[in-house]
mmCIF file of C-alpha atoms in Angstrom:
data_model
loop_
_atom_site.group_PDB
_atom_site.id
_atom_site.type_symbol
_atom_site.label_atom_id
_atom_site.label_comp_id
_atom_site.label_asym_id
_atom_site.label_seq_id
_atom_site.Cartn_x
_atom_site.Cartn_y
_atom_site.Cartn_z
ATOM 1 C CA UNK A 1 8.536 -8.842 -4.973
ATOM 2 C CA UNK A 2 4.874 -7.610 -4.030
ATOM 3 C CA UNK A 3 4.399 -4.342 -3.098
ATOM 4 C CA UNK A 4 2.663 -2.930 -0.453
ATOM 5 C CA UNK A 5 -1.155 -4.164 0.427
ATOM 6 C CA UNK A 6 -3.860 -2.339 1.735
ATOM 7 C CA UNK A 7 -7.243 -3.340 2.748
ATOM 8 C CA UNK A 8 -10.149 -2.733 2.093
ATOM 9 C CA UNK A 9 -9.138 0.501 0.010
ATOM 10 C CA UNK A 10 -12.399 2.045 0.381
ATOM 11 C CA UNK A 11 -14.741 2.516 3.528
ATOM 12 C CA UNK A 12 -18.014 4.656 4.243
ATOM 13 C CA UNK A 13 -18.919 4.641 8.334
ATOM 14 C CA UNK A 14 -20.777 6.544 10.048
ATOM 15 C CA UNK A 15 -20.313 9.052 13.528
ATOM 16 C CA UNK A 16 -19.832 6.587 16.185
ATOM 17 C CA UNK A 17 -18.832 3.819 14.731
ATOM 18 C CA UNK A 18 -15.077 1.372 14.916
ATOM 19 C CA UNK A 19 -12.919 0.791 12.209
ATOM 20 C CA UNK A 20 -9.919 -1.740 11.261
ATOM 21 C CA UNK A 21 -7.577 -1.288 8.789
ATOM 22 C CA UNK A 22 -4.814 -3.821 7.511
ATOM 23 C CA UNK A 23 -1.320 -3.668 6.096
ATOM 24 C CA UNK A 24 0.845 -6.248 4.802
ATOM 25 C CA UNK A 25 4.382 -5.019 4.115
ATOM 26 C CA UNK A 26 7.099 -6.004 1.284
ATOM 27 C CA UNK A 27 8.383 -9.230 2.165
ATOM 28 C CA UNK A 28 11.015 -9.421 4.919
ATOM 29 C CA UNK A 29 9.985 -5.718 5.768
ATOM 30 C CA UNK A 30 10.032 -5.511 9.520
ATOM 31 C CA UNK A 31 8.524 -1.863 10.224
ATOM 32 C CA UNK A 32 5.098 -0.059 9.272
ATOM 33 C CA UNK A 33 4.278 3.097 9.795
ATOM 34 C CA UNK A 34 0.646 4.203 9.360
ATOM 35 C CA UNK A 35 0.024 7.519 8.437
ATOM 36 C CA UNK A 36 -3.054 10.273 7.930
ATOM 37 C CA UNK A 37 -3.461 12.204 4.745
ATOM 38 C CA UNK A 38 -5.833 15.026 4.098
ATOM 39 C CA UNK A 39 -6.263 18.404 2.149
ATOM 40 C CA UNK A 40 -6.316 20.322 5.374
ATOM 41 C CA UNK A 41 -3.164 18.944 7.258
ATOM 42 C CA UNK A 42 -1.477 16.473 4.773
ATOM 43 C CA UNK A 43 0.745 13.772 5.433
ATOM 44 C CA UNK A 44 0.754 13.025 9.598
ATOM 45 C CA UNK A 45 2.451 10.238 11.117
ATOM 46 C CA UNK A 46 0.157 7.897 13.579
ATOM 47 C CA UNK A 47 2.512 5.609 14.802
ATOM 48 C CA UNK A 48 5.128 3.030 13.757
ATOM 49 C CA UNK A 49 5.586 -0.312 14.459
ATOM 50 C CA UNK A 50 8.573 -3.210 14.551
ATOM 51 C CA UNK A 51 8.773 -6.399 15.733
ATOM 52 C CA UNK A 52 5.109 -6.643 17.176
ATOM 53 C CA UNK A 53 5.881 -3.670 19.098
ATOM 54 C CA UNK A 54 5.017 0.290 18.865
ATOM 55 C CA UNK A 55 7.898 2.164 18.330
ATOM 56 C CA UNK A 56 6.937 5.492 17.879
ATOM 57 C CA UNK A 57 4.013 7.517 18.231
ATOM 58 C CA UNK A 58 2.427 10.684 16.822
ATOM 59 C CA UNK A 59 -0.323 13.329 18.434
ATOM 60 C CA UNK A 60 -3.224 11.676 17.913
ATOM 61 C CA UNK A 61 -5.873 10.913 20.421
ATOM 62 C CA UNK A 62 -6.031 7.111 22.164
ATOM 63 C CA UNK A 63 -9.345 6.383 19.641
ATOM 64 C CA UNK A 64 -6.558 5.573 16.995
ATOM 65 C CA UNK A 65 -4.800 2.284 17.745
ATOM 66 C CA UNK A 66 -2.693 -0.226 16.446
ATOM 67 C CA UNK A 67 -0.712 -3.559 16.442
ATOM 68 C CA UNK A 68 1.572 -5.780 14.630
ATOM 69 C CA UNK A 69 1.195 -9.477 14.175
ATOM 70 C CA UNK A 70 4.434 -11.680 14.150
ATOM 71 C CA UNK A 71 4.374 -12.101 10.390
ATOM 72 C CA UNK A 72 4.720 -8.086 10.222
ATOM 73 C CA UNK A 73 1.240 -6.869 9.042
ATOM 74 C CA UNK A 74 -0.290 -4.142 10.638
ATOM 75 C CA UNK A 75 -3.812 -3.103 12.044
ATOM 76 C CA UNK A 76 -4.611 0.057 12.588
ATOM 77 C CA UNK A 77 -8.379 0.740 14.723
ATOM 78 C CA UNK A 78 -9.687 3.843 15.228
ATOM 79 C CA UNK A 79 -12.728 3.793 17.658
ATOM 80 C CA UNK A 80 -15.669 6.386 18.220
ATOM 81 C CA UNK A 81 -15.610 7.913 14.560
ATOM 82 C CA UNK A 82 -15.970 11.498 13.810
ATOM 83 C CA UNK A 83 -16.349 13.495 10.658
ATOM 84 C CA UNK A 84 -12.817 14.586 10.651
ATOM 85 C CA UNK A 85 -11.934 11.183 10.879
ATOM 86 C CA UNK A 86 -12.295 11.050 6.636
ATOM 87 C CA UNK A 87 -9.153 10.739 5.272
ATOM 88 C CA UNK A 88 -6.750 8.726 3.484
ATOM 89 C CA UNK A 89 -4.866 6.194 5.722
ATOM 90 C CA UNK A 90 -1.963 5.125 4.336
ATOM 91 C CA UNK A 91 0.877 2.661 5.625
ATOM 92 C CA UNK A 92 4.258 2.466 4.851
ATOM 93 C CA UNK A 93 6.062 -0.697 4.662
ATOM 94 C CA UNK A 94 10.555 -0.409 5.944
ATOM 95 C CA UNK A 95 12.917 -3.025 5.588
ATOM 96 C CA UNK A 96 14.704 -2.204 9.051
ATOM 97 C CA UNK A 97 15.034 1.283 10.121
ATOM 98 C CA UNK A 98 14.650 5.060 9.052
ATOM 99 C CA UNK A 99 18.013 5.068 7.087
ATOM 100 C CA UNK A 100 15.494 2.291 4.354
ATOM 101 C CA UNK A 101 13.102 3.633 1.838
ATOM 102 C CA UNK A 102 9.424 3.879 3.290
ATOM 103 C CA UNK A 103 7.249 2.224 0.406
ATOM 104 C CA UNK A 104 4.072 3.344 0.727
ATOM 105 C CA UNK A 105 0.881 1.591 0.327
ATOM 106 C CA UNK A 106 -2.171 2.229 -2.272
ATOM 107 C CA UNK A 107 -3.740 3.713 1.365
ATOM 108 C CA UNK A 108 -7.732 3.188 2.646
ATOM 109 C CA UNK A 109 -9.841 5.993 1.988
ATOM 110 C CA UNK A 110 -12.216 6.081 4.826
ATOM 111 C CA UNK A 111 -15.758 8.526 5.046
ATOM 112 C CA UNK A 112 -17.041 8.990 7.789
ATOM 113 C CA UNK A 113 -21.137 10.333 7.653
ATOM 114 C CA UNK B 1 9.195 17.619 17.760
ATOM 115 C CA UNK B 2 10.059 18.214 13.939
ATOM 116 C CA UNK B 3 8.112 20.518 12.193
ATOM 117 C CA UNK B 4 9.082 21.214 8.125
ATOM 118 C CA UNK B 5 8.108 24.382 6.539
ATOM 119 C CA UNK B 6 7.476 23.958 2.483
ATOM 120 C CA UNK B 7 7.230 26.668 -0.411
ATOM 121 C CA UNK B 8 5.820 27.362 -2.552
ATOM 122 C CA UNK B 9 2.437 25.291 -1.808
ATOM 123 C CA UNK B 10 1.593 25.496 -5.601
ATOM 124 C CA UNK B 11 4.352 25.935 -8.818
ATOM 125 C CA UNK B 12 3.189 26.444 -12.282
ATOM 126 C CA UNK B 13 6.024 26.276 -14.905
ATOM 127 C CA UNK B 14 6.103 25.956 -18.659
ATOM 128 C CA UNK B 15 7.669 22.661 -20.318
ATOM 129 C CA UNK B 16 11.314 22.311 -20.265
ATOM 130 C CA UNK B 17 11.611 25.445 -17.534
ATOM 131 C CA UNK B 18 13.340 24.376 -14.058
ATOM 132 C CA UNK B 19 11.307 24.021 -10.731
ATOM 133 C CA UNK B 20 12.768 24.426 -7.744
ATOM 134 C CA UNK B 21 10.777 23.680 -4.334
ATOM 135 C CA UNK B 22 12.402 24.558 -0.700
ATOM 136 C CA UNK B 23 11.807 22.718 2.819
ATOM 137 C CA UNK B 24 12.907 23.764 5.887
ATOM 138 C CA UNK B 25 13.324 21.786 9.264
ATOM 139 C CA UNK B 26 13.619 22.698 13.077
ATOM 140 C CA UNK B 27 14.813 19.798 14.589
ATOM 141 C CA UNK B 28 18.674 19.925 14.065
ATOM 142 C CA UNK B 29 19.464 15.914 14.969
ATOM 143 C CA UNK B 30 17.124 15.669 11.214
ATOM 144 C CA UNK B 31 19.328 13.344 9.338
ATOM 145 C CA UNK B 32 17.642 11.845 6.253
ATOM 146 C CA UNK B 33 15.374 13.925 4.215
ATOM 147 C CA UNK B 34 13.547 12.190 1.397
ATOM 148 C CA UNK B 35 10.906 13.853 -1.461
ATOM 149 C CA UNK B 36 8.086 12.042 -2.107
ATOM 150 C CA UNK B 37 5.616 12.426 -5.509
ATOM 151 C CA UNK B 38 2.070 11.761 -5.645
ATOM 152 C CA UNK B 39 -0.067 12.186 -8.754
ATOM 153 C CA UNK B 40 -3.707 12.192 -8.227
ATOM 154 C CA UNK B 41 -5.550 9.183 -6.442
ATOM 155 C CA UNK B 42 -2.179 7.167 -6.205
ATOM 156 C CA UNK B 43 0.448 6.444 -3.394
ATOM 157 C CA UNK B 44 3.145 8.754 -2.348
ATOM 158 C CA UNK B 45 6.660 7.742 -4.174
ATOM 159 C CA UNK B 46 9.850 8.113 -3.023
ATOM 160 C CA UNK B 47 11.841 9.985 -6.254
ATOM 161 C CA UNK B 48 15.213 11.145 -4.080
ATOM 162 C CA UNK B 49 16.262 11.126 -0.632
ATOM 163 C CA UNK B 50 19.430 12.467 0.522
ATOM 164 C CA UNK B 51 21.402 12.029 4.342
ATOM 165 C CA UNK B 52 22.923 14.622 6.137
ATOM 166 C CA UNK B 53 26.540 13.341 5.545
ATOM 167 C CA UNK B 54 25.800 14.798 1.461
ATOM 168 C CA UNK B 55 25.373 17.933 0.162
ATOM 169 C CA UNK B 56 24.002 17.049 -3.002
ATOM 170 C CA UNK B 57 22.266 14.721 -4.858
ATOM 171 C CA UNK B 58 21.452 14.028 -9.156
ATOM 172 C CA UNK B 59 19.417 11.662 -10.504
ATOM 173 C CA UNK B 60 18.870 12.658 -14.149
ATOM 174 C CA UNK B 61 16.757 15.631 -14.148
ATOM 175 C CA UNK B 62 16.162 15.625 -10.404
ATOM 176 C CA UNK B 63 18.605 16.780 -7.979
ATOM 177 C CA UNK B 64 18.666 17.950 -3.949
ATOM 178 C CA UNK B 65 20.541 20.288 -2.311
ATOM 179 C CA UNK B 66 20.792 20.103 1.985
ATOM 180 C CA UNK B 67 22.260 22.816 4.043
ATOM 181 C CA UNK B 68 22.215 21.911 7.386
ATOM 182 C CA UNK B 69 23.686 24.535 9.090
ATOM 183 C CA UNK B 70 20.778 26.603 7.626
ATOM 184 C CA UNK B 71 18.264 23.599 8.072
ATOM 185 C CA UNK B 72 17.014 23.210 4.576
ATOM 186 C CA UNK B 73 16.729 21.765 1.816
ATOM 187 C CA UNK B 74 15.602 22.051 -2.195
ATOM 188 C CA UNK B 75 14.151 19.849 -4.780
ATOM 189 C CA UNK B 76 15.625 20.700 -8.018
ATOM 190 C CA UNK B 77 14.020 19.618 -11.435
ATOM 191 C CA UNK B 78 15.203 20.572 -15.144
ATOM 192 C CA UNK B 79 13.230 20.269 -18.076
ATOM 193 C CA UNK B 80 10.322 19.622 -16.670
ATOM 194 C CA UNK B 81 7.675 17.720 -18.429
ATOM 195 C CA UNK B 82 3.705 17.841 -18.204
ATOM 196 C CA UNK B 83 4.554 13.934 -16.783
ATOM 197 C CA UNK B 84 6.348 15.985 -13.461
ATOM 198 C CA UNK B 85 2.468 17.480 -12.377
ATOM 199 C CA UNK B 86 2.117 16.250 -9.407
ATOM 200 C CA UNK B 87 2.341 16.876 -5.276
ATOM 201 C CA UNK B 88 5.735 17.089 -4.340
ATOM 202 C CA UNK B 89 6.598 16.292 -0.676
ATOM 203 C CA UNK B 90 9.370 16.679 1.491
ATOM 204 C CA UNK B 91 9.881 15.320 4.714
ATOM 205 C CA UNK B 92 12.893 14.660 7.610
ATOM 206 C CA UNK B 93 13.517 12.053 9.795
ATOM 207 C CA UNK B 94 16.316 11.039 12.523
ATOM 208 C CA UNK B 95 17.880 8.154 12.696
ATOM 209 C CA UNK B 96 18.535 6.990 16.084
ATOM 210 C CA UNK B 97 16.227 7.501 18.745
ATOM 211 C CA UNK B 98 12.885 7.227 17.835
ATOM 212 C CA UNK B 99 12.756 5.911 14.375
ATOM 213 C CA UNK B 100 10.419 5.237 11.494
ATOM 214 C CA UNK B 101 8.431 8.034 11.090
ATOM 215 C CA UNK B 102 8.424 10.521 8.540
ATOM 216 C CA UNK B 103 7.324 14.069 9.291
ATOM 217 C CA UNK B 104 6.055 15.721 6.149
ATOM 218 C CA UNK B 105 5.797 19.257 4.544
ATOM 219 C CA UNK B 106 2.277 20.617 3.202
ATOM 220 C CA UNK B 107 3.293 19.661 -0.444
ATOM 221 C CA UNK B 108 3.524 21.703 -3.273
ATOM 222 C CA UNK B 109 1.548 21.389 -6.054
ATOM 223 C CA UNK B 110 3.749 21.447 -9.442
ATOM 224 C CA UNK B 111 2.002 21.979 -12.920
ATOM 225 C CA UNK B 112 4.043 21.984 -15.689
ATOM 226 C CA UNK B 113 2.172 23.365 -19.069
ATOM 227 C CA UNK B 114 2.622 21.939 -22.208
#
């Protein structure tokens, strides 16, 4: 079964600027989560979604955003880059619910200049 | 909302010595708590989880301990080998309500020397 895809795994933008990630979970995975990794604050959940619908959302401002097509991959956007917006974006693919293994993704590292 | 509280943020250990790394957790309805490893440039993987229904946990070498009356929880590893350097992380979760995310600990940073 393949893993976890993420693309494109590397991205250099600059201040200003919009930016799409993608996800495609395992197969027959229903749920991603997309999450924020970096040295300063580590591992921070953006939001999660299932069935083409967000089902849970973390503290970050509305410039992040995200949706879920009807064959379960995932976009994530995040709008009016910053600096601090450099990080390590990383999605995690669940079969069902939070009781299933999270599989993680190889992540996107984006720079922002 | 959740918040988890991890120490020690880095662990050095010599080979075959025992590392033990503790997490603690606010929100009492927590339920699952799994630890996560991530060597350098690769994705975080899942090595054990544990629900709140267990105590305890082995899986060769690796083991977890919860308390949840005391709201935390331990990574446990024996013999450790230089292959066990890595970020650990723990994190907690509920199941039931909102659902699907993971809130994390700071890591630790484990080096085990040859």
């Amino acid at each position: 079964k393949a893993g976890v895809t993420q693309t494109p795994r590397y991205l250099i933008k600059t201040r200003g600027q919009q930016v799409t990630l993608s996800c495609s979970p395992i197969s027959g995975h229903r749920s991603v989560s997309w999450y924020q990794q970096t040295p300063g604050q580590g591992l921070q959940f953006l939001f999660e979604y299932f069935s083409e619908t967000q089902r849970n959302k973390g503290n970050f401002p509305g410039r992040f955003s995200g949706r879920q097509f009807s064959n379960s991959r995932s976009e994530m956007n995040v709008s009016t880059l910053e600096l601090g917006d450099s990080a390590l974006y990383l999605c995690a693919s669940v079969k069902q619910t939070s009781t299933d293994t999270q599989y993680f993704g190889p992540g996107t590292r984006l720079t922002v200049l | 909302g959740e918040n988890v509280e991890q120490h020690p943020s880095t662990l050095s250990v010599q080979e075959g010595d025992s590392a033990v790394i503790k997490c603690t957790y606010s929100d009492s309805a927590s339920n699952y708590f799994p630890w996560y490893k991530q060597e350098l440039g690769k994705r975080p993987q899942l090595i054990i989880d544990i629900r709140s229904n267990v105590g305890e946990k082995k899986d060769q070498r690796i083991a977890v301990t919860l308390n949840k009356t005391a709201k935390h929880f331990s990574l446990h590893i024996t013999e450790t080998q230089p292959e066990d350097s890595a970020v650990y992380f723990c994190a907690a979760s509920k199941v039931g309500g909102s659902q699907g995310n993971l809130i994390f600990g700071k890591g630790t940073k484990l080096s085990v020397k040859p």
